Amino acid sequence: MTQPILMSLKDVSKSYAMGEVKVEALKATTLDVYEGELLVILGPSGSGKSTLLNLVGGIDLPSSGEIFFAGKSLTGASEKELTNYRRREVGFVFQFYNLIPDLTAAENVALAAELVDNSRPVDEVLQEVGLLDRRNHFPSQLSGGEQQRVAIARALVKQPRLLLCDEPTGALDYETGKNVLRLLYDIRQRGSGTIVIVTHNTAIGAIADRVVRMRSGLIADITVNRQPLPPERIDW
């Protein structure tokens, strides 16, 4: 890859104590994430992919090793510094949307916009995800796919350098899932930051610039896609 490195993980591991048992969720992982790429992390349940995403997102800290974002170490960061990193640099998209039910689509997005000084206009982002006409609808009035697009708009309004998506199609049917992937693919094509998608769905890897496959807490292999496919050309 010729792009600048946005994030580096150097021999990063993460372990948890389950009673008297030590569980190694991630083992000595080294990985560079490049500016502007769409990276897909694949693996079955328990492979360490969600742990890796939490570490990259500053939600958790490694047990050992170092993580750098834009050349600055996150490993020794204070809680305040990590909070600022999550607010200003990272956008999160989850499997189950996590929208606030008592707020409209526009209000959910506006709440995220308040976290940063350089947010985009709320209606501009809703237009980008195709939901401007649904801006005053509550989550209960929206389909699953529409709720996920609101969640993506909520992440994009902050203009994050890093967009992290944890199983973004996991709760959606086939066609709706493809539409969400199309949106993420288009965001990547416009050069709007770096996107990392964590999924167990191997077909989604075809849309990525690179695919990281994980197994038993380790990176099994990394594949470069010379010609990533548009979402409408993949099937699962």
Short mmCIF file of C-alpha atoms in Angstrom, two decimals:
data_model
loop_
_atom_site.label_atom_id
_atom_site.label_comp_id
_atom_site.label_asym_id
_atom_site.label_seq_id
_atom_site.Cartn_x
_atom_site.Cartn_y
_atom_site.Cartn_z
CA MET A 1 0.00 0.00 0.00
CA THR A 2 1.27 3.49 -0.85
CA GLN A 3 -1.08 5.54 1.36
CA PRO A 4 0.14 7.07 4.62
CA ILE A 5 -0.42 4.93 7.73
CA LEU A 6 -3.29 6.20 9.88
CA MET A 7 -3.06 3.62 12.66
CA SER A 8 -0.49 1.03 13.75
CA LEU A 9 -0.78 -1.86 16.15
CA LYS A 10 2.55 -3.22 17.40
CA ASP A 11 2.48 -6.66 19.09
CA VAL A 12 -0.90 -5.88 20.66
CA SER A 13 -2.56 -8.45 22.89
CA LYS A 14 -5.63 -8.46 25.11
CA SER A 15 -6.47 -10.93 27.85
CA TYR A 16 -9.33 -11.19 30.34
CA ALA A 17 -9.69 -12.97 33.65
CA MET A 18 -12.71 -15.27 33.74
CA GLY A 19 -12.64 -16.37 37.36
CA GLU A 20 -9.32 -18.15 37.73
CA VAL A 21 -8.99 -18.66 33.97
CA LYS A 22 -7.06 -16.24 31.77
CA VAL A 23 -8.63 -15.83 28.33
CA GLU A 24 -6.41 -14.50 25.54
CA ALA A 25 -8.85 -12.72 23.24
CA LEU A 26 -6.09 -11.22 21.07
CA LYS A 27 -2.51 -12.46 20.76
CA ALA A 28 0.56 -10.44 19.67
CA THR A 29 -1.12 -8.69 16.72
CA THR A 30 0.74 -6.30 14.42
CA LEU A 31 -1.28 -4.40 11.81
CA ASP A 32 -1.15 -1.11 9.90
CA VAL A 33 -4.35 0.65 8.82
CA TYR A 34 -3.88 3.03 5.90
CA GLU A 35 -5.35 6.46 5.34
CA GLY A 36 -8.42 6.27 3.11
CA GLU A 37 -8.69 2.49 2.78
CA LEU A 38 -11.69 0.22 3.25
CA LEU A 39 -10.47 -2.64 5.44
CA VAL A 40 -12.61 -5.70 6.18
CA ILE A 41 -11.77 -7.88 9.19
CA LEU A 42 -13.23 -11.38 8.84
CA GLY A 43 -13.52 -14.16 11.36
CA PRO A 44 -15.93 -16.45 13.20
CA SER A 45 -17.24 -15.76 16.69
CA GLY A 46 -14.38 -15.81 19.19
CA SER A 47 -11.69 -15.08 16.61
CA GLY A 48 -10.72 -11.77 18.24
CA LYS A 49 -12.11 -9.42 15.61
CA SER A 50 -14.45 -7.49 17.94
CA THR A 51 -11.68 -7.22 20.54
CA LEU A 52 -9.44 -5.77 17.85
CA LEU A 53 -12.14 -3.26 16.88
CA ASN A 54 -12.61 -2.17 20.50
CA LEU A 55 -8.88 -1.56 20.83
CA VAL A 56 -8.70 0.41 17.59
CA GLY A 57 -11.72 2.46 18.68
CA GLY A 58 -10.21 3.36 22.04
CA ILE A 59 -13.05 1.55 23.86
CA ASP A 60 -10.53 -0.78 25.49
CA LEU A 61 -6.80 -0.74 26.18
CA PRO A 62 -4.38 -3.54 25.28
CA SER A 63 -2.82 -5.81 27.89
CA SER A 64 0.49 -5.42 26.07
CA GLY A 65 1.88 -3.82 22.93
CA GLU A 66 1.29 -0.33 21.53
CA ILE A 67 -1.33 1.36 19.38
CA PHE A 68 -0.58 4.53 17.45
CA PHE A 69 -3.08 6.84 15.75
CA ALA A 70 -1.68 9.48 13.39
CA GLY A 71 1.72 8.88 14.99
CA LYS A 72 0.50 9.41 18.56
CA SER A 73 0.38 6.58 21.09
CA LEU A 74 -3.05 5.64 22.44
CA THR A 75 -1.60 3.08 24.82
CA GLY A 76 -0.46 5.60 27.40
CA ALA A 77 -3.34 8.02 26.86
CA SER A 78 -5.39 9.28 29.78
CA GLU A 79 -9.13 8.58 29.98
CA LYS A 80 -9.79 12.19 28.93
CA GLU A 81 -7.50 11.82 25.91
CA LEU A 82 -9.21 8.55 24.92
CA THR A 83 -12.63 10.19 25.26
CA ASN A 84 -11.53 13.03 22.99
CA TYR A 85 -10.13 10.48 20.51
CA ARG A 86 -13.46 8.60 20.39
CA ARG A 87 -15.44 11.81 20.05
CA ARG A 88 -13.35 13.62 17.45
CA GLU A 89 -11.55 10.99 15.40
CA VAL A 90 -13.78 7.90 15.39
CA GLY A 91 -17.29 7.19 14.15
CA PHE A 92 -18.99 3.98 15.33
CA VAL A 93 -21.67 1.94 13.54
CA PHE A 94 -23.04 -1.07 15.42
CA GLN A 95 -25.12 -4.10 14.47
CA PHE A 96 -28.17 -2.96 16.44
CA TYR A 97 -28.11 0.78 15.59
CA ASN A 98 -28.18 2.08 19.22
CA LEU A 99 -30.41 5.03 18.33
CA ILE A 100 -32.15 6.97 21.10
CA PRO A 101 -35.84 6.00 20.70
CA ASP A 102 -37.28 9.30 21.95
CA LEU A 103 -35.33 11.38 19.43
CA THR A 104 -36.09 11.80 15.73
CA ALA A 105 -33.60 10.81 13.05
CA ALA A 106 -32.38 14.41 12.79
CA GLU A 107 -32.11 14.74 16.57
CA ASN A 108 -30.10 11.52 16.87
CA VAL A 109 -27.63 12.87 14.31
CA ALA A 110 -27.59 16.35 15.87
CA LEU A 111 -26.69 14.87 19.25
CA ALA A 112 -23.49 13.43 17.75
CA ALA A 113 -22.78 16.70 15.95
CA GLU A 114 -22.63 18.48 19.31
CA LEU A 115 -19.59 16.40 20.31
CA VAL A 116 -17.26 18.14 17.85
CA ASP A 117 -16.50 21.67 16.68
CA ASN A 118 -16.31 20.90 12.95
CA SER A 119 -19.50 18.90 12.41
CA ARG A 120 -21.28 18.78 9.07
CA PRO A 121 -24.83 20.13 8.69
CA VAL A 122 -27.31 17.49 9.88
CA ASP A 123 -29.58 17.75 6.83
CA GLU A 124 -26.60 17.48 4.48
CA VAL A 125 -25.60 14.15 6.04
CA LEU A 126 -29.18 12.86 6.07
CA GLN A 127 -29.39 13.75 2.38
CA GLU A 128 -26.18 11.79 1.77
CA VAL A 129 -27.64 8.64 3.32
CA GLY A 130 -30.97 9.13 1.53
CA LEU A 131 -33.10 9.98 4.57
CA LEU A 132 -33.74 13.70 4.44
CA ASP A 133 -37.44 13.06 3.91
CA ARG A 134 -37.48 10.92 7.08
CA ARG A 135 -35.67 13.45 9.28
CA ASN A 136 -38.63 13.91 11.65
CA HIS A 137 -39.39 10.22 12.07
CA PHE A 138 -38.60 8.36 15.29
CA PRO A 139 -36.60 5.09 15.18
CA SER A 140 -39.80 3.05 15.74
CA GLN A 141 -41.18 4.59 12.52
CA LEU A 142 -38.16 3.53 10.47
CA SER A 143 -37.22 0.18 8.94
CA GLY A 144 -34.08 -1.64 10.06
CA GLY A 145 -32.18 -0.43 7.02
CA GLU A 146 -33.29 3.16 7.60
CA GLN A 147 -32.23 2.97 11.23
CA GLN A 148 -28.81 1.73 10.18
CA ARG A 149 -28.50 4.61 7.71
CA VAL A 150 -29.35 7.04 10.53
CA ALA A 151 -26.61 5.37 12.57
CA ILE A 152 -24.16 5.88 9.70
CA ALA A 153 -25.25 9.52 9.39
CA ARG A 154 -24.71 9.93 13.13
CA ALA A 155 -21.15 8.69 12.67
CA LEU A 156 -20.45 10.76 9.53
CA VAL A 157 -21.71 14.07 10.92
CA LYS A 158 -18.56 14.29 13.08
CA GLN A 159 -16.32 13.97 9.99
CA PRO A 160 -14.30 11.19 11.62
CA ARG A 161 -10.97 10.13 10.18
CA LEU A 162 -11.83 6.54 11.12
CA LEU A 163 -15.26 4.88 10.67
CA LEU A 164 -15.60 1.58 12.55
CA CYS A 165 -18.49 -0.73 11.61
CA ASP A 166 -19.21 -3.79 13.76
CA GLU A 167 -21.37 -6.28 11.81
CA PRO A 168 -23.27 -3.42 10.09
CA THR A 169 -25.41 -5.82 8.04
CA GLY A 170 -25.86 -8.47 10.75
CA ALA A 171 -29.42 -7.50 11.69
CA LEU A 172 -30.57 -6.78 8.13
CA ASP A 173 -32.07 -8.86 5.34
CA TYR A 174 -30.07 -9.55 2.19
CA GLU A 175 -31.24 -6.62 0.03
CA THR A 176 -31.17 -4.08 2.85
CA GLY A 177 -27.72 -5.27 3.86
CA LYS A 178 -26.50 -4.78 0.30
CA ASN A 179 -27.89 -1.21 0.32
CA VAL A 180 -25.98 -0.41 3.52
CA LEU A 181 -22.78 -1.84 2.01
CA ARG A 182 -23.37 0.30 -1.10
CA LEU A 183 -23.55 3.37 1.12
CA LEU A 184 -20.29 2.47 2.89
CA TYR A 185 -18.63 1.66 -0.45
CA ASP A 186 -19.70 5.05 -1.85
CA ILE A 187 -18.34 6.82 1.23
CA ARG A 188 -15.01 5.11 0.58
CA GLN A 189 -15.11 6.08 -3.12
CA ARG A 190 -15.58 9.73 -2.17
CA GLY A 191 -12.47 9.58 -0.02
CA SER A 192 -14.33 10.41 3.20
CA GLY A 193 -11.91 8.85 5.67
CA THR A 194 -10.85 5.30 6.52
CA ILE A 195 -13.45 2.55 6.99
CA VAL A 196 -12.98 -0.68 8.97
CA ILE A 197 -15.77 -3.28 8.76
CA VAL A 198 -15.78 -6.24 11.15
CA THR A 199 -17.95 -9.14 9.99
CA HIS A 200 -18.26 -12.93 9.92
CA ASN A 201 -19.70 -12.69 6.37
CA THR A 202 -16.83 -13.69 4.07
CA ALA A 203 -18.56 -12.36 0.93
CA ILE A 204 -18.25 -8.77 2.21
CA GLY A 205 -14.48 -9.02 1.94
CA ALA A 206 -14.76 -8.62 -1.84
CA ILE A 207 -15.62 -4.90 -1.54
CA ALA A 208 -12.50 -4.12 0.53
CA ASP A 209 -9.10 -2.78 -0.42
CA ARG A 210 -7.66 -5.33 2.02
CA VAL A 211 -9.08 -8.28 3.95
CA VAL A 212 -7.74 -9.37 7.34
CA ARG A 213 -8.73 -12.90 8.32
CA MET A 214 -8.62 -13.77 12.01
CA ARG A 215 -8.61 -17.08 13.79
CA SER A 216 -8.17 -17.91 17.50
CA GLY A 217 -7.06 -14.41 18.43
CA LEU A 218 -4.49 -14.13 15.66
CA ILE A 219 -4.31 -12.69 12.16
CA ALA A 220 -4.30 -15.74 9.88
CA ASP A 221 -3.62 -13.80 6.66
CA ILE A 222 -4.03 -10.44 4.93
CA THR A 223 -5.20 -10.23 1.31
CA VAL A 224 -4.98 -7.21 -1.00
CA ASN A 225 -7.87 -6.85 -3.46
CA ARG A 226 -6.45 -5.37 -6.64
CA GLN A 227 -9.98 -4.71 -7.94
CA PRO A 228 -12.55 -4.43 -5.13
CA LEU A 229 -16.05 -5.35 -6.26
CA PRO A 230 -19.06 -3.05 -5.90
CA PRO A 231 -21.61 -4.48 -3.42
CA GLU A 232 -24.17 -5.31 -6.12
CA ARG A 233 -21.74 -7.88 -7.54
CA ILE A 234 -21.39 -9.92 -4.35
CA ASP A 235 -23.71 -12.63 -3.03
CA TRP A 236 -24.10 -14.57 0.20
#
